[in-house]
Amino acid sequence: MSSSERMSSPPPPKQYGVTKPISMAGPTEADMQRNRELEKFLVEAGLYESKEEDAKREQVLGRIRQIAKDWVKELTRLRGYSDQMVEDANALIFTFGSYRLGVHGPGADIDALCVGPSYVSREEDFFFILHNILAEMEEVTELQPVLDAHVPVMKFKFDGLSIDLLYASISRLVVREDLDISDMSVLYDVDEPTVRSLNGCRVADQILKLVPNVEHFCTTLRCLKFWAKRRGVYSNVTGFLGGVNWALLVARVCQLYPNAVPSMLVSRFFRVYTMWRWPNPVMLCAIEEAELGFSVWDPRKNRRDKTHHMPIITPAYPCMNSSYNVSTSTLRVMMDQFQYGNTICEEVELNKAQWSALFEPYLFFESYRNYLQVDIVAANADDLLAWKGWVESRLRQLTLMIERDTYGKLQCHPYPHEYVDTSKPCAHCAFFMGLQRKPGEVVQEGQQFDIRGSVEEFKLSINMYMFWKPGMEICVSHIRRKQIPPYVFPEGYKRTRHPRLASQQRSSENGNEYQTGSGLKRKKDPESVDQDGPEKRQSVSPQKQDSLSPEHLAPSSVRSGTGSNVEPVIPDKRVLNQEIAEGGDVSNSSVITSVTSEVGSCEDVGNESVAGSSEGNNGSVEGSNNPVSSQSDSCDADSQSLLENRHLDGNGAFQDGVHEELEPNAGLGSVLQSTSGIDSETVVQKPVMRLSLTSTA
């Protein structure tokens, strides 16, 4: 080939991500048709905002920008700076999250960051002075500062539009209008909370730079966020995934299929993550090590990083695991949902299902036999807003405590939705958790999970709230499926059992009988309870003599059955309901006792357990203490042959005759090349104190 021919040859396509793409194939005519149908469905589902709503957002942001500028100028003047400094004083407002990525829908909040000069502090100036300025404005409602959050934030509504406002004080006397927040120099001489505040915007900018097609990325992300909310797995605070997590997962799939259209990317998303071998990390680029001294995600150096179950690494320095809240139980739930999505997408591609089937809501209250109900009450709506935020931010700790104290044998499914009983005279909301024994776990008949200590520990952590006010109370209790309060269902009535669920239950219950607590014989009745335990005690709080504060205790045991879920013994819910109805306060006590395991199959609706779901406390789909070596770090999701052919035998050899090793995911090998060569490490779990399981005869 001549030199002129070499010079005229097109350059190789740009590689996005840490590995080569799985497929460079573009859409077929059938793919384009499915894509048109998907986009039509998203529009009809109301996921796009009108031009008027979008204009209102810009108007509100403009008002907030002006408020921030005036606030900084006034502080500069009051602190005796020169007239020139006062004139130059400035603050900038950046956006991140769904609004910055262009995937926000009607009613979505705006995540914003205020960047100010070094002499304007977060604690005094932002959370006190600016807070008071906003509190006096008629347009501002529901103002709620959250100082002790991992990323301190001020939440409020401005002209009805929800705003989450962060603050970062950078080491500059003047914040210029042309500030490049992606430049690493903004991180010089700032503290960790400031770095976390800045990283929201820095990560959003990097994501948009690292995907091959921004428009396809946005449509796919909008679709999968809607799916996650419908299936109950959209919530970072309760241990699932939040907006940035879903954005990173979708961006990685876009890198692996750079020429795919959204309908293809949605299908490939479920195919990839159904087969992903967690805790192998998802990364959009190599982890960068700088000399600023901030800690980056590195399981070789940081002991805590080894315990992460589902690492999804942010692409901006300092690279962090954005999904550290994920637990063994929530990973299991998400893997089940990925399998559900993969099954539906396969049917869509075979023209056996419509896109609407993918977005069927998850029937949480028909999926388990036993639940924990967390009731939260306060004296008024404003107190409830703050109290609920505190409890919700700690709710995942209850899941972790139960997992820890039962050695992972009792699984919790926290549902990321709040419910309100409008018939109560006090401000009230409730959260729910599904309970079940870990599928496949061998247990003895009558073996119990005693989680009273777990709940007591959770209660003590909740009571550490520094802004507690009289009337702020919490009650944790066990309910069975038939005791689910009617206000959690649409229009106040309970839905009919899902046909698939009813069929599964009939199949699993066939031929199993045992003696119930009432002396009657029933087929595998999971709801028989021995009610011979001590009665509940009631006490009056000395601080509030006029309020009833019962301390609920019910250390009864539960007869072992052959059902799939666990059966905690818990007090009569009518006591709690009566107290709230009479205007009394529920004490800061928990209502939890021992939980008996039952042998049987899982009863999740449409969420059969699949190979690849978490089987060990370390969150690995392969089991406990898997070595994170070059072999175990190999990720099936990054192998073109595996995902395209989807035929793999037990030894990793392809059954179509192509025998080759799986392409390693560069996650813990070459990808982390800049972190001094992270290589094989064993993923272990931090040893903790656990409660012993008790048995009944």
XYZ file of C-alpha atoms in Angstrom:
697
model
C 0.000 0.000 0.000
C 1.366 3.416 -0.978
C 1.876 6.201 1.518
C -0.921 8.224 -0.088
C -3.338 5.299 0.331
C -2.338 4.922 3.985
C -2.902 8.621 4.569
C -6.337 8.525 2.920
C -7.573 5.453 4.797
C -10.184 6.321 7.438
C -8.980 6.316 11.042
C -10.133 3.442 13.258
C -13.375 4.116 15.135
C -12.968 5.704 18.530
C -13.131 3.248 21.412
C -15.416 4.257 24.255
C -14.784 2.637 27.603
C -12.163 0.375 29.071
C -12.710 -2.577 26.707
C -13.537 -3.068 23.064
C -17.221 -3.002 22.079
C -19.169 -6.223 22.169
C -20.796 -5.434 18.844
C -20.501 -2.632 16.288
C -23.699 -3.724 14.551
C -26.319 -1.144 13.773
C -30.086 -1.586 13.794
C -32.054 -3.729 11.363
C -35.419 -2.661 10.011
C -37.090 -4.726 12.743
C -34.981 -2.923 15.365
C -36.017 0.444 13.956
C -39.678 -0.543 14.116
C -39.324 -1.639 17.744
C -37.494 1.607 18.455
C -40.350 3.665 17.039
C -42.811 1.697 19.143
C -40.702 2.232 22.267
C -40.382 5.974 21.727
C -44.115 6.221 21.111
C -44.771 4.381 24.371
C -42.486 6.741 26.307
C -44.272 9.788 24.914
C -47.713 8.353 25.686
C -46.526 7.493 29.210
C -45.983 11.211 29.816
C -42.236 11.043 30.395
C -41.446 14.203 28.444
C -41.906 17.708 29.764
C -43.796 20.372 27.840
C -42.106 23.481 26.513
C -43.972 25.593 29.071
C -42.707 23.474 31.953
C -39.185 23.605 30.599
C -39.364 27.383 30.336
C -40.521 27.580 33.949
C -37.479 25.571 35.051
C -35.172 28.010 33.309
C -36.990 30.898 34.927
C -36.675 29.383 38.409
C -32.984 28.651 37.897
C -32.480 32.239 36.809
C -34.108 33.471 40.031
C -31.938 31.186 42.159
C -28.800 32.380 40.352
C -29.651 35.959 41.151
C -30.428 35.156 44.794
C -27.049 33.419 45.156
C -25.160 36.334 43.595
C -26.892 38.892 45.844
C -26.223 36.705 48.891
C -22.472 36.525 48.210
C -22.212 40.231 47.419
C -23.957 41.133 50.680
C -21.663 38.844 52.697
C -18.630 40.378 50.966
C -19.802 43.894 51.864
C -20.600 42.984 55.499
C -17.141 41.478 55.995
C -15.385 44.699 55.075
C -13.944 43.824 51.693
C -13.153 46.600 49.218
C -15.725 48.030 46.844
C -13.966 46.301 43.951
C -14.212 42.944 45.750
C -17.904 43.554 46.366
C -18.407 44.331 42.697
C -16.490 41.203 41.617
C -18.111 38.942 44.219
C -19.988 36.154 42.507
C -21.602 32.743 42.895
C -22.427 30.284 40.126
C -25.229 27.748 39.844
C -24.502 24.464 38.035
C -26.989 21.668 37.458
C -26.439 17.932 37.529
C -28.549 14.788 37.759
C -31.480 14.149 35.442
C -31.857 17.792 34.451
C -28.219 18.115 33.383
C -28.376 14.801 31.508
C -31.567 15.815 29.738
C -33.744 12.967 31.032
C -35.973 14.809 33.499
C -39.709 14.451 33.280
C -42.719 16.431 34.452
C -42.509 17.245 38.154
C -38.912 16.062 38.530
C -36.699 17.981 40.912
C -33.635 19.967 39.893
C -30.267 19.015 41.356
C -28.195 22.171 41.564
C -24.818 23.204 42.951
C -23.931 26.674 44.179
C -20.199 27.451 43.896
C -18.979 30.328 46.034
C -15.662 31.925 47.079
C -13.424 30.659 49.857
C -14.658 33.109 52.506
C -18.315 31.996 52.211
C -18.760 28.893 54.340
C -21.216 26.037 54.111
C -22.116 25.672 57.792
C -22.749 29.317 58.741
C -23.318 31.215 55.500
C -25.125 28.633 53.374
C -27.133 26.677 55.944
C -27.881 29.704 58.148
C -27.824 33.013 56.271
C -28.973 31.797 52.848
C -31.441 29.487 54.563
C -33.017 32.472 56.342
C -33.133 34.469 53.112
C -35.015 31.649 51.380
C -37.308 31.106 54.368
C -38.575 34.688 54.088
C -39.481 34.361 50.404
C -43.093 33.662 49.461
C -42.060 31.458 46.524
C -40.118 29.105 48.812
C -41.925 26.293 50.638
C -40.946 23.023 52.359
C -37.479 24.347 53.170
C -35.466 21.508 54.705
C -31.713 21.705 55.416
C -29.940 18.333 55.672
C -26.556 19.154 57.163
C -25.542 15.666 58.250
C -26.102 13.963 54.897
C -23.203 12.338 53.056
C -23.541 15.272 50.671
C -25.017 18.200 52.669
C -28.066 19.564 50.861
C -30.798 22.148 51.240
C -34.147 20.932 49.914
C -37.015 23.258 49.085
C -39.676 24.103 46.560
C -39.399 27.302 44.585
C -42.654 28.324 42.954
C -43.768 24.703 43.266
C -40.613 23.269 41.669
C -38.512 20.941 43.845
C -34.873 21.975 44.257
C -31.973 20.087 45.867
C -29.272 22.711 46.350
C -25.676 21.849 47.308
C -22.892 24.254 48.141
C -19.147 24.189 47.409
C -16.701 26.806 48.648
C -13.650 26.660 46.402
C -10.216 28.089 47.231
C -10.619 31.273 45.176
C -11.472 34.786 46.261
C -13.427 35.448 43.082
C -15.580 32.890 41.254
C -15.477 33.900 37.599
C -18.307 33.311 35.175
C -16.135 31.141 32.926
C -15.192 28.696 35.706
C -14.580 25.197 34.302
C -15.876 22.866 36.976
C -14.381 19.853 35.189
C -10.883 21.238 35.736
C -9.136 19.435 38.549
C -7.864 22.734 39.953
C -11.261 23.355 41.572
C -10.415 20.515 43.968
C -7.315 22.192 45.391
C -7.444 22.840 49.125
C -11.067 21.797 49.718
C -12.563 19.308 52.171
C -14.234 15.967 51.444
C -17.859 17.238 51.579
C -16.930 19.910 49.039
C -15.376 17.306 46.757
C -18.537 15.208 46.951
C -20.654 18.261 46.221
C -18.555 19.190 43.182
C -18.457 15.656 41.854
C -22.153 15.559 40.977
C -21.600 18.097 38.206
C -18.187 16.724 37.252
C -19.575 13.201 36.864
C -22.545 14.354 34.754
C -20.203 16.199 32.392
C -17.935 13.164 32.074
C -20.812 10.793 31.346
C -21.948 12.918 28.410
C -18.380 12.936 27.064
C -17.930 9.161 27.379
C -20.999 7.907 25.487
C -20.905 7.489 21.691
C -24.382 8.917 21.058
C -25.882 11.311 23.614
C -29.383 11.205 22.130
C -29.556 7.405 22.232
C -28.108 7.426 25.748
C -30.752 9.883 26.977
C -33.673 7.952 25.497
C -32.401 4.654 26.912
C -31.782 6.167 30.340
C -35.217 7.785 30.407
C -36.748 4.407 29.589
C -34.805 2.458 32.219
C -35.384 5.001 34.966
C -39.112 4.670 34.324
C -38.760 0.888 34.386
C -36.819 0.959 37.668
C -39.464 3.087 39.347
C -42.254 0.810 38.125
C -40.404 -2.251 39.400
C -39.521 -0.719 42.779
C -35.730 -0.628 42.431
C -35.165 3.114 42.044
C -33.886 4.511 45.345
C -30.319 5.023 46.450
C -31.312 5.815 50.017
C -33.005 2.444 50.615
C -30.206 0.372 49.098
C -31.157 0.216 45.432
C -29.863 2.482 42.654
C -30.413 6.201 42.182
C -30.235 8.404 39.122
C -26.455 8.538 38.742
C -26.166 4.758 39.195
C -28.641 4.039 36.417
C -26.928 6.626 34.217
C -23.556 4.911 34.640
C -24.994 1.451 33.936
C -26.715 2.686 30.788
C -23.611 4.583 29.654
C -21.529 1.396 29.910
C -23.989 -0.494 27.712
C -23.870 2.373 25.203
C -20.091 1.955 25.090
C -20.417 -1.787 24.495
C -22.933 -1.284 21.645
C -21.944 2.092 20.139
C -24.171 1.853 17.044
C -27.293 0.460 18.695
C -30.563 2.395 18.885
C -32.472 2.730 22.202
C -34.692 -0.326 21.675
C -31.555 -2.440 21.178
C -29.793 -0.804 24.126
C -32.692 -1.555 26.491
C -32.610 -5.209 25.488
C -28.800 -5.384 25.740
C -28.943 -3.662 29.122
C -30.855 -6.538 30.672
C -28.800 -9.125 28.838
C -25.538 -7.624 30.079
C -26.463 -7.093 33.709
C -28.324 -10.366 34.093
C -24.972 -12.036 33.349
C -22.682 -9.565 35.103
C -20.527 -11.146 37.786
C -20.798 -8.801 40.709
C -18.788 -7.506 42.541
C -16.770 -6.861 39.371
C -16.984 -3.084 38.910
C -18.751 -1.172 36.162
C -16.471 1.602 34.871
C -16.652 4.042 31.993
C -12.934 4.846 32.030
C -9.732 3.945 33.820
C -9.479 5.113 37.400
C -7.288 8.175 37.592
C -4.835 8.699 40.421
C -3.907 12.310 41.098
C -1.603 13.967 43.616
C -4.335 15.803 45.491
C -4.502 13.102 48.150
C -8.176 12.164 47.877
C -9.103 8.524 48.292
C -10.247 6.693 45.149
C -12.056 3.385 44.898
C -9.386 0.742 45.351
C -10.199 -2.627 46.988
C -6.473 -3.337 47.281
C -5.761 -0.324 49.472
C -9.130 0.374 51.079
C -10.528 -2.396 53.222
C -14.054 -1.030 53.038
C -14.054 -1.174 49.229
C -13.698 -4.952 49.410
C -17.132 -5.245 51.011
C -19.015 -3.411 48.252
C -21.554 -5.689 46.584
C -22.287 -3.818 43.352
C -19.491 -1.353 42.509
C -20.488 1.284 39.942
C -17.547 3.663 39.674
C -17.862 7.352 38.878
C -15.699 8.561 35.964
C -14.475 11.860 37.481
C -11.594 12.203 39.930
C -11.709 11.148 42.696
C -13.400 8.020 41.364
C -15.828 6.575 43.906
C -18.286 3.738 44.162
C -21.633 5.423 43.617
C -23.611 2.366 44.787
C -22.091 1.685 48.202
C -25.618 1.533 49.685
C -26.432 -1.740 47.913
C -26.757 -4.710 50.269
C -26.931 -8.449 49.688
C -30.724 -8.364 49.842
C -31.212 -5.399 47.527
C -28.720 -6.847 45.032
C -30.751 -10.047 45.013
C -33.930 -8.079 44.311
C -32.301 -6.150 41.462
C -30.863 -9.292 39.893
C -34.343 -10.822 39.926
C -35.705 -7.709 38.248
C -32.939 -7.744 35.623
C -33.924 -11.323 34.837
C -37.556 -10.262 34.553
C -36.604 -7.455 32.168
C -34.425 -9.762 30.092
C -37.254 -12.269 29.709
C -39.723 -9.608 28.587
C -37.249 -8.091 26.112
C -36.634 -11.493 24.558
C -40.380 -11.867 24.083
C -40.585 -8.383 22.561
C -37.848 -9.264 20.075
C -39.806 -12.406 19.134
C -42.986 -10.330 18.721
C -44.586 -12.229 21.602
C -44.999 -9.175 23.833
C -45.425 -5.416 23.663
C -43.212 -2.834 25.340
C -45.960 -2.123 27.858
C -45.348 -5.562 29.400
C -41.863 -4.460 30.445
C -43.300 -1.666 32.579
C -45.910 -3.638 34.467
C -45.756 -2.487 38.116
C -44.173 -4.823 40.625
C -46.810 -6.349 42.921
C -44.825 -5.897 46.115
C -47.726 -6.521 48.493
C -48.563 -9.773 46.747
C -44.979 -11.033 46.619
C -44.294 -11.912 50.256
C -46.158 -13.458 53.134
C -44.501 -11.398 55.826
C -43.633 -7.721 56.051
C -42.152 -5.182 58.385
C -44.180 -2.005 58.678
C -42.370 1.156 59.778
C -44.844 3.801 60.941
C -43.589 7.366 61.278
C -45.655 10.063 62.990
C -45.074 13.680 63.959
C -47.029 16.564 65.432
C -47.435 18.363 62.116
C -46.560 18.141 58.437
C -43.364 20.191 58.721
C -42.021 18.034 61.553
C -42.966 14.887 59.632
C -41.014 16.081 56.591
C -37.799 16.377 58.597
C -38.441 13.267 60.738
C -39.342 11.116 57.736
C -36.208 12.210 55.892
C -34.073 11.162 58.832
C -35.762 7.772 59.244
C -35.703 7.036 55.519
C -31.999 7.849 55.309
C -31.364 5.238 58.053
C -33.846 2.649 56.833
C -31.279 0.669 54.892
C -29.378 0.193 58.159
C -32.226 -1.980 59.378
C -31.768 -4.188 56.326
C -28.023 -4.437 56.972
C -28.535 -5.204 60.649
C -30.992 -8.020 59.917
C -28.665 -9.457 57.254
C -25.765 -9.279 59.691
C -27.542 -10.804 62.670
C -29.061 -13.679 60.673
C -25.873 -14.436 58.732
C -27.652 -13.446 55.528
C -30.234 -16.215 55.902
C -33.119 -13.788 56.337
C -33.570 -11.538 53.332
C -35.229 -8.129 53.416
C -36.801 -6.303 50.516
C -37.251 -2.635 51.450
C -39.835 -1.033 49.208
C -38.837 2.515 48.205
C -42.290 4.053 48.437
C -44.010 5.782 51.309
C -47.684 5.387 52.116
C -49.955 7.720 54.039
C -53.027 6.856 56.070
C -55.126 9.969 55.571
C -57.654 8.806 58.158
C -55.174 9.428 60.963
C -55.515 12.780 62.753
C -51.744 13.185 63.064
C -49.097 13.559 60.362
C -48.219 10.004 59.331
C -46.421 7.907 56.730
C -45.265 4.312 56.536
C -42.614 2.227 54.801
C -42.676 -1.535 54.256
C -40.151 -4.359 53.914
C -40.794 -7.826 52.544
C -39.251 -10.718 54.501
C -38.264 -14.174 53.353
C -35.789 -16.907 54.088
C -32.860 -17.066 51.705
C -33.881 -19.466 48.908
C -32.052 -22.771 49.051
C -31.001 -22.332 52.668
C -31.108 -25.577 54.665
C -32.740 -24.954 58.032
C -34.002 -27.101 60.848
C -37.689 -27.322 61.600
C -38.636 -24.659 64.096
C -35.408 -22.703 63.668
C -35.919 -19.029 64.414
C -34.424 -15.740 63.314
C -34.432 -13.531 66.383
C -34.232 -9.964 65.096
C -35.327 -8.149 68.223
C -31.762 -7.029 68.834
C -31.465 -5.772 65.254
C -34.561 -3.636 65.585
C -33.536 -2.338 68.992
C -30.198 -1.262 67.541
C -32.015 0.427 64.664
C -34.276 2.213 67.128
C -31.301 3.545 69.081
C -29.717 4.908 65.904
C -32.976 6.644 64.972
C -33.209 8.235 68.419
C -29.885 9.994 67.865
C -31.666 12.582 65.695
C -30.370 15.929 66.970
C -33.450 17.862 65.841
C -35.993 15.609 67.567
C -39.207 17.313 68.670
C -42.121 16.100 70.787
C -44.474 14.054 68.652
C -41.742 12.540 66.458
C -42.227 8.816 66.957
C -41.534 5.569 65.123
C -43.017 2.102 65.413
C -41.702 -1.020 63.665
C -44.041 -3.995 63.537
C -44.600 -7.250 61.734
C -47.670 -7.818 59.602
C -48.764 -10.736 57.484
C -50.068 -10.333 53.975
C -53.702 -10.456 55.046
C -53.000 -7.660 57.558
C -51.666 -5.172 55.019
C -53.506 -1.900 55.644
C -55.961 -0.951 52.890
C -54.497 2.536 52.391
C -51.482 1.113 50.533
C -53.694 -0.039 47.668
C -55.173 2.209 44.991
C -58.528 3.699 45.951
C -58.410 1.970 49.322
C -59.049 -1.613 48.269
C -56.866 -4.683 47.887
C -56.050 -5.911 44.433
C -56.797 -9.380 43.237
C -53.951 -11.855 43.465
C -51.868 -11.968 40.308
C -52.770 -15.105 38.294
C -49.136 -16.114 37.978
C -48.595 -15.711 41.692
C -51.740 -17.644 42.553
C -50.624 -20.429 40.236
C -47.171 -20.540 41.825
C -48.628 -20.666 45.305
C -51.085 -23.447 44.433
C -48.223 -25.444 42.989
C -45.933 -24.936 45.978
C -48.660 -25.622 48.527
C -49.829 -28.869 47.008
C -49.827 -31.688 49.543
C -48.301 -29.806 52.481
C -50.288 -29.674 55.721
C -49.431 -28.831 59.292
C -51.124 -27.852 62.513
C -52.009 -24.173 62.707
C -52.090 -22.043 65.828
C -55.889 -22.235 65.885
C -55.876 -26.018 65.961
C -57.142 -26.352 62.396
C -55.366 -28.193 59.641
C -54.532 -26.124 56.616
C -52.403 -26.605 53.569
C -49.045 -25.104 54.307
C -50.527 -22.126 56.133
C -47.573 -19.774 56.640
C -49.543 -17.476 58.865
C -50.083 -19.648 61.918
C -48.782 -17.886 64.991
C -48.287 -19.055 68.526
C -49.802 -16.251 70.574
C -48.728 -17.542 73.992
C -46.000 -14.941 74.458
C -45.974 -12.191 77.078
C -48.453 -9.392 76.628
C -47.446 -5.992 75.300
C -46.496 -3.406 77.890
C -47.617 0.190 77.834
C -45.768 3.094 79.359
C -46.291 6.811 79.555
C -43.427 9.038 78.531
C -42.437 11.322 81.434
C -41.745 14.107 78.921
C -45.252 13.994 77.501
C -47.708 12.972 80.181
C -50.665 13.439 77.896
C -49.416 11.112 75.200
C -49.688 7.365 75.207
C -46.378 5.631 74.492
C -46.733 1.844 74.461
C -43.594 -0.262 74.493
C -44.566 -3.188 72.299
C -42.935 -6.488 73.073
C -44.031 -9.843 71.736
C -41.298 -12.429 72.189
C -43.542 -15.256 71.098
C -42.252 -17.969 68.880
C -43.758 -19.006 65.600
C -44.540 -22.512 64.540
C -42.478 -23.763 61.667
C -44.337 -24.248 58.456
C -43.356 -25.179 54.963
C -43.901 -21.846 53.302
C -41.342 -19.780 51.494
C -41.128 -16.814 53.767
C -40.420 -16.118 57.400
C -43.020 -15.642 60.087
C -42.291 -13.074 62.798
C -44.471 -12.893 65.890
C -45.711 -9.390 66.413
C -48.396 -7.574 68.421
C -51.872 -6.710 67.301
C -51.755 -3.806 64.862
C -55.098 -2.588 66.195
C -53.323 -1.264 69.286
C -51.138 1.023 67.181
C -54.018 2.129 64.984
C -56.217 2.903 67.971
C -53.527 5.013 69.627
C -52.924 7.068 66.483
C -56.654 7.469 65.884
C -57.061 8.804 69.415
C -54.360 11.376 68.796
C -51.802 9.598 70.934
C -48.147 9.271 70.016
C -46.461 6.017 69.245
C -43.327 5.665 71.317
C -39.838 5.402 69.910
C -40.088 1.677 70.333
C -39.911 -1.169 67.908
C -42.357 -3.965 67.498
C -40.316 -6.941 66.404
C -39.711 -10.359 67.785
C -38.334 -13.676 66.717
C -38.736 -14.744 63.124
C -39.157 -18.393 62.293
C -37.784 -19.650 59.024
C -39.978 -21.769 56.826
C -38.885 -24.222 54.201
C -40.175 -23.685 50.711
C -39.778 -21.800 47.488
C -39.671 -18.084 46.897
C -42.982 -16.455 46.097
C -41.910 -13.298 44.309
C -44.207 -12.391 41.445
C -42.482 -13.008 38.166
C -39.094 -12.910 39.823
C -37.835 -16.452 39.889
C -34.344 -16.761 41.278
C -31.778 -17.104 38.531
C -28.224 -18.250 38.254
C -26.197 -15.184 38.873
C -28.180 -13.844 41.786
C -26.318 -13.151 44.978
C -25.640 -16.292 46.966
C -23.147 -15.062 49.524
C -22.826 -12.329 52.063
C -20.092 -10.734 50.019
C -22.517 -9.865 47.235
C -20.742 -12.011 44.660
C -22.991 -14.011 42.389
C -20.531 -16.846 42.518
C -20.606 -17.274 46.291
C -18.630 -16.226 49.303
C -15.072 -15.019 49.281
C -14.421 -15.288 45.600
C -10.910 -14.214 44.662
C -10.928 -11.071 42.556
C -8.237 -12.363 40.290
C -7.675 -12.009 36.589
C -9.893 -15.039 36.120
C -12.682 -14.100 38.519
C -12.580 -10.564 37.227
C -13.529 -11.794 33.804
C -16.984 -10.468 33.104
C -19.317 -12.339 30.822
C -21.030 -9.069 30.044
C -17.897 -7.774 28.346
C -17.530 -10.824 26.137
C -18.979 -10.443 22.662
C -19.208 -14.169 22.011
C -21.000 -14.877 25.266
C -23.589 -12.154 24.894
C -24.233 -12.670 21.218
C -24.427 -16.469 21.319
C -25.563 -16.824 24.945
C -24.557 -20.484 25.112
C -22.080 -21.334 27.809
C -21.359 -24.610 29.529
C -20.155 -25.050 33.086
C -16.483 -24.711 32.164
C -16.799 -21.448 30.306
C -16.523 -23.091 26.879
C -18.996 -22.046 24.222
C -21.333 -24.801 23.117
C -21.488 -23.608 19.523
C -18.019 -25.035 18.940
C -16.098 -21.816 19.536
C -13.904 -22.631 22.535
C -12.185 -19.604 23.877
C -11.666 -17.983 27.230
C -13.943 -15.198 28.304
C -12.591 -11.739 27.670
C -11.611 -10.283 31.054
C -13.341 -7.202 32.276
C -10.539 -4.747 32.690
C -12.153 -3.648 35.935
C -9.621 -4.867 38.477
C -6.801 -5.549 36.069
C -5.661 -3.258 33.319
C -8.423 -0.747 33.951
C -6.932 0.259 37.278
C -3.502 0.540 35.753
C -3.032 4.015 37.164
C -3.606 2.821 40.728
C -0.323 0.937 40.896
C -1.667 -2.293 39.510
C -4.671 -3.517 41.442
C -4.777 -7.217 40.884
C -6.080 -10.281 42.636
C -7.751 -9.628 45.961
C -10.224 -11.635 47.925
C -13.582 -10.015 48.512
C -14.328 -10.472 52.178
C -16.957 -9.198 54.557
C -16.156 -7.344 57.733
C -16.640 -9.645 60.735
C -19.499 -8.554 62.968
C -21.289 -9.694 66.097
C -24.360 -11.745 65.333
C -27.303 -13.031 67.324
C -27.602 -16.772 67.727
C -30.525 -18.477 66.093
C -32.895 -20.155 68.495
C -34.949 -23.268 67.941
C -38.331 -24.373 69.154
C -39.373 -27.918 69.625
